[in-house]
XYZ file of C-alpha atoms in Angstrom:
565
model
C 102.476 67.687 110.865
C 104.367 69.179 113.729
C 108.015 68.968 114.622
C 109.030 68.476 118.232
C 112.665 68.137 119.377
C 113.790 66.912 115.902
C 111.019 64.248 115.517
C 107.958 64.099 113.376
C 104.738 63.616 115.269
C 101.481 62.497 113.679
C 98.210 64.368 114.135
C 95.408 64.655 115.078
C 96.779 63.317 118.365
C 94.500 64.476 121.117
C 91.485 62.987 119.353
C 93.167 59.624 119.357
C 94.052 59.877 123.030
C 90.560 60.739 123.880
C 89.322 57.536 122.233
C 91.899 55.311 123.983
C 90.425 53.080 126.630
C 92.504 54.333 129.523
C 92.089 56.372 132.754
C 94.316 58.505 134.888
C 95.917 55.505 136.528
C 97.370 54.343 133.243
C 94.979 51.362 133.371
C 93.893 49.847 130.047
C 90.355 48.582 130.293
C 89.558 45.624 128.037
C 86.046 45.371 126.608
C 83.872 42.644 127.943
C 82.673 39.857 125.636
C 79.515 41.887 124.966
C 81.233 45.208 124.425
C 84.031 43.832 122.376
C 82.458 41.139 120.219
C 83.307 42.851 116.974
C 86.948 43.335 117.938
C 87.268 39.736 119.061
C 85.721 38.434 115.908
C 88.394 40.307 113.952
C 91.163 39.079 116.193
C 90.087 35.461 115.805
C 89.794 35.646 112.074
C 92.498 33.531 110.419
C 93.944 33.636 106.922
C 96.581 31.605 105.027
C 100.099 32.822 105.517
C 102.536 34.038 102.869
C 105.522 33.384 105.053
C 109.120 34.113 104.419
C 110.161 32.327 107.578
C 108.829 31.634 111.106
C 108.752 35.272 112.066
C 107.980 37.157 108.814
C 104.787 37.324 106.757
C 104.379 39.154 103.505
C 101.543 41.653 103.478
C 102.358 43.135 100.156
C 105.179 43.185 97.646
C 105.530 44.583 94.125
C 104.407 42.386 91.194
C 106.852 39.633 90.236
C 109.961 40.875 88.540
C 109.713 44.490 89.854
C 112.239 45.530 92.504
C 111.046 47.149 95.789
C 112.281 50.597 96.661
C 111.490 50.623 100.335
C 110.684 48.177 103.061
C 107.966 48.655 105.694
C 108.105 46.280 108.727
C 104.972 45.946 110.959
C 105.214 44.650 114.537
C 102.068 43.791 116.476
C 101.141 44.174 120.113
C 100.228 41.678 122.845
C 97.184 39.618 121.989
C 94.660 37.286 123.763
C 94.607 33.543 123.635
C 91.626 33.680 121.278
C 93.599 35.762 118.731
C 94.780 34.174 115.458
C 97.201 35.806 112.977
C 97.889 38.874 115.072
C 100.571 39.790 112.518
C 97.667 40.470 110.074
C 94.585 41.088 112.204
C 96.373 43.993 114.145
C 96.316 46.008 110.918
C 92.909 44.830 109.713
C 89.675 46.679 110.454
C 86.335 45.133 111.337
C 85.214 45.348 107.681
C 88.117 43.146 106.633
C 90.298 45.948 105.199
C 93.991 45.346 105.764
C 95.220 48.893 105.333
C 98.920 48.200 104.542
C 97.859 45.966 101.634
C 94.593 47.665 100.605
C 95.444 51.310 101.149
C 99.156 51.919 101.638
C 100.185 49.757 98.675
C 98.187 52.024 96.366
C 100.275 55.000 97.450
C 103.571 53.121 97.589
C 103.284 50.337 94.901
C 107.048 49.733 94.959
C 107.133 49.084 98.692
C 107.742 45.641 100.332
C 105.530 45.278 103.417
C 106.347 42.527 105.927
C 104.671 41.845 109.251
C 106.472 40.298 112.152
C 104.836 37.222 113.820
C 105.973 36.464 117.423
C 104.497 34.881 120.558
C 102.905 37.671 122.490
C 99.920 36.006 124.088
C 99.092 37.777 127.317
C 98.709 34.462 129.215
C 100.931 31.354 129.302
C 99.693 27.878 128.517
C 101.167 24.781 126.796
C 101.480 26.395 123.422
C 101.495 30.181 123.930
C 103.113 32.819 125.969
C 106.439 31.134 126.516
C 108.690 34.041 125.522
C 110.086 35.271 128.823
C 112.149 38.205 127.598
C 111.678 41.166 125.332
C 115.321 40.746 124.439
C 114.729 37.176 123.261
C 111.816 38.231 121.116
C 113.909 40.945 119.455
C 116.842 38.579 119.061
C 114.690 36.061 117.153
C 113.238 38.884 114.993
C 116.697 40.237 114.176
C 117.832 36.816 113.092
C 114.721 36.339 110.884
C 115.209 39.668 109.171
C 118.628 38.513 107.914
C 117.622 35.087 106.642
C 118.033 34.642 102.865
C 114.385 34.892 101.763
C 113.831 38.036 103.854
C 117.182 39.771 103.550
C 115.722 42.901 105.112
C 117.747 46.062 105.083
C 120.456 44.758 102.786
C 119.698 46.774 99.641
C 121.624 50.003 99.389
C 119.630 53.236 99.691
C 116.365 51.296 100.192
C 114.747 52.981 103.302
C 113.326 50.742 106.021
C 110.325 52.026 107.970
C 109.234 50.283 111.139
C 105.569 50.453 112.282
C 104.783 49.191 115.759
C 101.747 48.842 118.013
C 101.942 48.704 121.793
C 104.539 46.104 122.808
C 105.623 45.875 119.183
C 107.179 49.416 119.531
C 109.491 48.055 122.176
C 110.369 44.991 120.103
C 111.443 47.473 117.467
C 113.477 49.550 119.901
C 115.184 46.432 121.255
C 115.997 44.996 117.849
C 117.620 48.348 116.845
C 119.780 48.245 119.996
C 120.785 44.695 119.195
C 121.685 45.614 115.652
C 123.849 48.393 116.930
C 125.552 46.082 119.430
C 126.214 43.474 116.720
C 127.840 46.162 114.532
C 129.945 47.413 117.393
C 131.230 43.996 118.243
C 134.583 42.784 117.017
C 132.783 40.684 114.325
C 131.482 43.929 112.776
C 128.292 42.200 111.577
C 127.777 43.526 108.007
C 124.060 42.804 107.865
C 123.474 44.779 111.066
C 125.485 47.690 109.649
C 123.358 47.552 106.442
C 120.218 47.514 108.482
C 121.245 50.543 110.526
C 122.380 52.388 107.331
C 118.961 52.079 105.672
C 116.650 52.895 108.615
C 114.365 55.741 107.528
C 111.954 56.145 110.381
C 109.472 54.758 112.990
C 105.675 54.908 113.341
C 104.597 53.966 116.799
C 100.937 53.364 117.834
C 100.206 53.529 121.558
C 103.730 52.869 122.884
C 103.543 52.736 126.702
C 106.850 54.481 127.299
C 106.312 54.722 131.018
C 104.551 51.389 131.405
C 100.876 50.577 131.944
C 98.756 48.657 134.435
C 97.547 45.699 132.432
C 94.153 44.171 133.022
C 94.287 42.103 129.839
C 94.839 38.728 131.366
C 92.042 38.944 134.006
C 89.594 37.538 131.309
C 91.935 34.828 130.126
C 92.790 31.376 131.417
C 96.373 30.593 132.535
C 99.052 32.623 134.177
C 100.292 36.059 133.284
C 102.926 36.015 130.549
C 106.319 37.120 131.890
C 106.621 39.104 128.714
C 104.184 41.633 130.227
C 106.524 42.311 133.159
C 108.424 44.953 131.231
C 105.210 46.893 130.780
C 104.796 47.694 134.489
C 104.724 51.276 135.543
C 108.283 52.700 135.489
C 109.852 49.299 134.966
C 113.652 49.766 135.080
C 114.176 47.559 131.947
C 111.703 49.603 129.953
C 113.337 52.888 131.156
C 116.785 51.677 130.104
C 115.434 50.587 126.752
C 113.784 53.904 126.053
C 116.910 55.727 127.090
C 119.224 53.590 124.945
C 116.918 53.961 121.899
C 116.594 57.661 122.340
C 120.447 57.979 122.428
C 120.797 55.801 119.349
C 118.312 57.857 117.357
C 120.110 61.081 118.262
C 123.393 59.536 117.301
C 122.083 58.269 114.013
C 120.657 61.708 113.214
C 123.795 63.667 114.231
C 126.474 61.230 113.143
C 125.036 59.337 110.182
C 128.383 59.370 108.488
C 130.278 58.224 111.537
C 132.780 55.397 111.261
C 131.234 53.944 114.437
C 128.023 53.038 112.546
C 128.854 53.082 108.839
C 131.895 52.473 106.676
C 133.896 55.549 105.947
C 133.337 57.135 102.502
C 129.815 55.798 101.955
C 127.269 58.410 101.114
C 123.989 58.532 102.968
C 120.490 59.699 101.981
C 119.958 63.449 102.321
C 117.685 65.043 104.937
C 116.775 63.822 108.391
C 118.206 60.340 108.740
C 116.080 58.787 111.360
C 112.634 60.245 112.290
C 109.905 58.977 114.610
C 106.135 59.350 114.179
C 103.694 58.386 116.860
C 99.943 58.420 117.293
C 100.195 60.475 120.439
C 102.474 63.093 121.966
C 105.171 61.648 124.246
C 103.182 58.687 125.489
C 104.546 59.134 129.040
C 101.150 58.849 130.598
C 97.546 58.182 129.476
C 94.810 60.133 131.116
C 92.332 60.928 128.443
C 88.733 59.682 128.481
C 87.543 56.206 127.396
C 88.123 54.373 124.111
C 89.701 51.375 122.550
C 93.449 50.752 122.477
C 93.173 47.858 119.985
C 91.447 49.814 117.197
C 93.864 52.698 117.161
C 95.807 51.072 114.315
C 92.861 49.585 112.407
C 92.313 52.246 109.763
C 89.135 51.840 107.743
C 89.608 54.239 104.893
C 91.944 56.666 103.165
C 89.767 59.420 104.711
C 90.823 58.360 108.220
C 92.782 61.329 109.509
C 95.305 59.247 111.414
C 95.958 57.013 108.373
C 96.531 60.148 106.311
C 99.099 61.352 108.855
C 100.874 57.996 108.618
C 100.838 58.176 104.823
C 102.152 61.738 104.877
C 104.976 60.730 107.315
C 106.063 57.913 105.035
C 105.935 60.195 101.996
C 108.090 62.670 103.765
C 110.734 60.079 104.399
C 110.738 58.899 100.818
C 110.303 62.188 99.037
C 113.018 63.300 96.709
C 114.160 66.888 96.656
C 113.536 67.011 92.946
C 110.399 64.813 92.638
C 107.016 64.975 94.190
C 106.626 61.158 93.817
C 106.171 59.741 97.325
C 107.757 56.503 96.255
C 111.049 58.097 95.160
C 114.216 58.054 97.261
C 116.184 61.219 98.128
C 119.019 61.915 95.737
C 122.566 60.857 96.251
C 125.462 63.245 96.123
C 126.592 62.666 92.511
C 130.146 63.933 93.253
C 130.657 61.629 96.150
C 129.182 58.703 94.235
C 131.519 59.324 91.300
C 134.476 59.408 93.652
C 133.526 56.021 95.103
C 133.300 54.542 91.604
C 136.466 56.011 90.274
C 138.466 54.862 93.373
C 137.301 51.282 92.665
C 137.859 51.395 88.926
C 140.035 54.238 87.704
C 139.824 55.270 84.033
C 143.353 54.108 83.286
C 142.691 50.647 84.677
C 139.481 50.274 82.538
C 141.443 51.268 79.451
C 144.284 48.924 80.165
C 141.903 45.980 80.727
C 140.247 46.567 77.374
C 142.993 47.685 75.005
C 141.140 46.676 71.856
C 137.663 47.934 72.708
C 135.811 49.888 70.107
C 135.219 53.579 70.649
C 131.542 52.946 71.388
C 132.365 51.574 74.805
C 133.860 54.483 76.729
C 134.785 54.762 80.395
C 132.609 57.905 80.597
C 129.578 56.060 79.310
C 130.130 53.249 81.746
C 130.518 55.707 84.571
C 127.268 57.513 83.664
C 125.462 54.210 83.700
C 126.982 53.209 87.038
C 125.756 56.358 88.659
C 122.180 55.240 88.136
C 122.839 51.907 89.848
C 124.855 53.031 92.845
C 121.461 53.725 94.571
C 120.610 50.064 94.032
C 123.813 49.016 95.725
C 126.226 48.473 92.850
C 129.818 49.374 93.881
C 128.731 50.135 97.431
C 127.160 46.964 98.901
C 129.480 44.595 100.743
C 133.060 45.016 101.878
C 135.670 46.776 99.812
C 137.125 43.375 98.679
C 133.576 42.213 97.763
C 133.040 45.442 95.743
C 136.318 44.842 93.837
C 135.459 41.210 93.201
C 132.044 42.230 91.880
C 133.608 44.717 89.440
C 136.163 42.035 88.319
C 133.321 39.555 87.778
C 131.235 41.954 85.713
C 134.144 42.910 83.544
C 135.128 39.295 82.989
C 131.659 38.669 81.633
C 131.939 41.756 79.517
C 135.211 40.499 78.102
C 133.925 37.066 77.409
C 130.608 38.178 75.720
C 132.106 40.735 73.432
C 135.650 39.645 72.925
C 137.069 42.468 75.019
C 134.286 45.024 74.280
C 135.014 44.545 70.546
C 131.427 43.973 69.419
C 128.216 45.870 70.175
C 125.949 42.943 69.303
C 125.957 39.286 68.440
C 127.242 38.292 65.042
C 124.548 35.535 64.878
C 121.340 37.384 64.108
C 119.436 34.537 62.357
C 117.365 33.853 65.497
C 115.259 36.848 66.490
C 114.953 35.491 70.016
C 111.191 36.229 70.124
C 109.042 34.292 72.560
C 105.392 35.168 71.648
C 103.611 36.744 74.599
C 100.844 39.283 75.143
C 102.928 40.705 77.962
C 106.072 41.064 75.888
C 104.818 41.347 72.315
C 107.553 41.297 69.641
C 107.396 44.160 67.182
C 107.401 43.294 63.432
C 110.803 43.310 61.859
C 112.638 43.606 65.265
C 115.245 41.218 66.470
C 115.998 40.645 70.160
C 119.445 38.993 69.724
C 122.297 39.653 72.059
C 123.323 43.330 72.425
C 125.404 45.343 74.877
C 128.291 44.338 77.169
C 126.317 41.363 78.574
C 124.609 40.516 75.258
C 121.023 41.097 76.501
C 118.715 38.878 74.482
C 114.992 37.806 74.250
C 112.002 40.067 74.019
C 110.929 39.642 77.630
C 114.351 40.780 78.910
C 114.224 43.853 76.664
C 110.753 44.748 78.042
C 111.739 44.307 81.669
C 115.060 45.986 81.172
C 113.306 49.082 79.650
C 111.074 49.219 82.740
C 114.065 48.835 85.014
C 116.143 51.641 83.437
C 113.197 53.998 82.721
C 113.051 53.521 78.918
C 109.753 51.905 77.859
C 110.755 51.961 74.181
C 113.328 49.120 74.244
C 110.790 46.538 73.208
C 109.860 48.532 70.115
C 113.425 49.862 69.551
C 115.851 47.099 70.694
C 118.458 48.607 68.420
C 119.038 51.432 71.043
C 121.417 49.038 72.829
C 123.642 49.222 69.786
C 123.194 52.985 69.244
C 123.578 54.495 72.754
C 126.558 53.347 74.883
C 125.019 54.565 78.128
C 121.875 52.530 77.525
C 124.060 49.559 76.507
C 125.903 49.666 79.822
C 122.667 50.269 81.748
C 121.188 47.181 80.164
C 124.176 45.143 81.506
C 123.942 46.631 84.992
C 120.152 46.033 85.075
C 120.633 42.329 84.323
C 123.513 42.140 86.775
C 121.553 43.790 89.649
C 118.108 42.201 89.030
C 116.873 38.830 90.284
C 116.080 36.664 87.255
C 112.967 34.544 87.926
C 114.269 31.606 90.108
C 117.786 32.956 90.169
C 119.368 35.510 92.546
C 120.976 38.596 91.018
C 124.698 38.391 90.241
C 125.109 41.505 92.414
C 123.669 39.845 95.496
C 125.789 36.751 94.942
C 129.068 38.732 94.669
C 128.372 41.074 97.558
C 127.377 38.514 100.244
C 123.637 39.437 100.157
C 122.483 36.029 99.008
C 122.392 32.879 101.142
C 121.896 29.443 99.446
C 118.871 27.490 100.469
C 119.025 23.709 101.002
C 118.119 22.993 97.328
C 120.960 25.245 96.281
C 123.451 23.544 98.514
C 122.404 20.140 97.203
C 122.977 21.418 93.715
C 126.443 22.912 94.687
C 125.189 26.382 93.841
C 127.232 28.372 96.360
C 128.225 32.071 96.347
C 131.129 33.008 94.165
C 132.070 33.821 90.594
C 130.948 30.334 89.414
C 127.423 31.101 90.374
C 127.367 34.193 88.143
C 128.261 31.971 85.197
C 125.348 29.729 86.150
C 122.940 32.785 86.363
C 124.097 34.227 83.004
C 124.363 30.949 81.062
C 123.609 27.757 83.014
C 124.329 25.605 79.920
C 128.036 26.082 80.703
C 127.613 24.479 84.124
C 127.518 20.949 85.568
C 130.127 19.841 83.034
C 133.615 20.685 81.722
C 133.137 23.803 79.561
C 135.718 25.776 77.657
C 133.525 28.875 77.800
C 133.183 28.663 81.630
C 136.974 28.100 81.952
C 137.636 31.149 79.785
C 135.388 33.309 82.008
C 137.153 32.092 85.161
C 140.552 32.810 83.689
C 139.458 36.359 82.743
C 137.973 36.851 86.216
C 141.260 35.818 87.904
C 143.186 38.228 85.697
C 140.858 41.119 86.463
C 141.040 40.350 90.186
C 144.765 40.456 90.107
C 144.578 43.840 88.281
C 142.212 45.154 90.903
C 144.379 43.844 93.802
C 141.837 41.413 95.317
C 141.774 37.646 95.880
C 139.198 35.929 93.598
C 137.568 34.100 96.497
C 135.949 30.690 96.609
C 133.686 28.775 94.230
C 135.080 30.273 91.011
C 133.898 27.333 88.793
C 130.508 26.018 88.046
C 131.551 22.704 86.601
C 129.921 20.861 89.427
C 126.771 23.173 89.797
C 123.428 22.139 88.588
C 121.726 24.876 86.529
C 118.773 26.621 88.151
C 115.614 24.708 87.670
C 117.401 21.336 87.188
C 116.796 18.671 89.837
């Protein structure tokens, strides 16, 4: 790969341009029916959607129960009236290979890959081509990214990579500008800030930065879609967009710790903050030979040189300084992270809150465990008040489950809490009763917790939670920060990163401390419960000690447990 003006450019570039179906006048020539039958067959192929919402389709996500460590968002180009499922077929070759799902997922198995679906038909008719502004398209996409099931860009230190083709590149540029504007407004939109904070880079296929003379709609019925107007040669709107995006990228690279884009004091990933990769040099004009614009992003194998360049670019964004794993994330600054944590919960406050704790549960062990979960957003997601409320909530559950960190494990060990399963096999003579500050129990939780904290021996050695205080605290933080089957994570609930769906609203499951009770032990909810009341009182006490209001929805007495209709 080559560096040019601080950006990363993909190669081999000239070979790609030579195969593009353009001429010196910037005219894109569309294949006739005879010439382009294979392409059109692919474009018209349809498949069932795995949709998160109207604008987002899942191409790939890690197996159930495993968190994702990066998000890759694909945005397609204009398409013809005959096209179906452009959000998928754009990235699918003639042999049916969808390279994000079939190739890229092998290299980045912990990536979440979403494709944007939007109305970009080149002609207008009664059902298609009614979007009349690039701004409106991007506005809808931005809103869809932030809906609860998608929640794109809201996980701390989880890089987002945008991949665009043709017009999709400008949708990406526009949505980035809108996210910046939303953050700069008086409302200080937190979701927009989080999105900007996590952007890792861009891969653009055939972006017409200076416009292009379109011949696409000459073969189609209906009138030209107004959305194509911005693609005219030297269109002022397109020029302004390119200039604004270029300035934003330079600003993000140079001032990634600036108060204007991010909260003061928050650490950022090391290395180049925002990079751009592209399938051609500067894309200002096309004058190379003949070829096919539509196939430029339809990679057919891992041996495809351009695909390999894309893969290398993504690996460079995700590569850690200390690890060669392409799916790892660059390291945080441990000193800065520890300062963030100790400012939120000083050692003296922790000791005062748990005066009768046993020596096993030390502040230093808790801090060591927290350092491994700051990259996942603990103690850094949300506003400062939300961060304090989250810590108060976690400590309240610690206090309730262990009588003030007085016990390492449950006194009731008659039940081994073993649910026979080939995926989570119980080991002979082992008990999976409650251990640690949150009293982790059941064999399946020990198995998944071990995978989550990087210790695969927890299923065979569950007693580790009673022997190593750091592992004990890690088990509690794993449960706290991890989505539990049909339940959101306690972390997302307390930091404003979870939005209730209609079924949750009907069941009175609303964000607040009460919902964390429901997640941890739903049997205490939808009734009057002494245990639930005890948790609430402890939470209120800890909030007072941390100088933060407890917020709304502290109780779960009127909440239905998850799964209950």
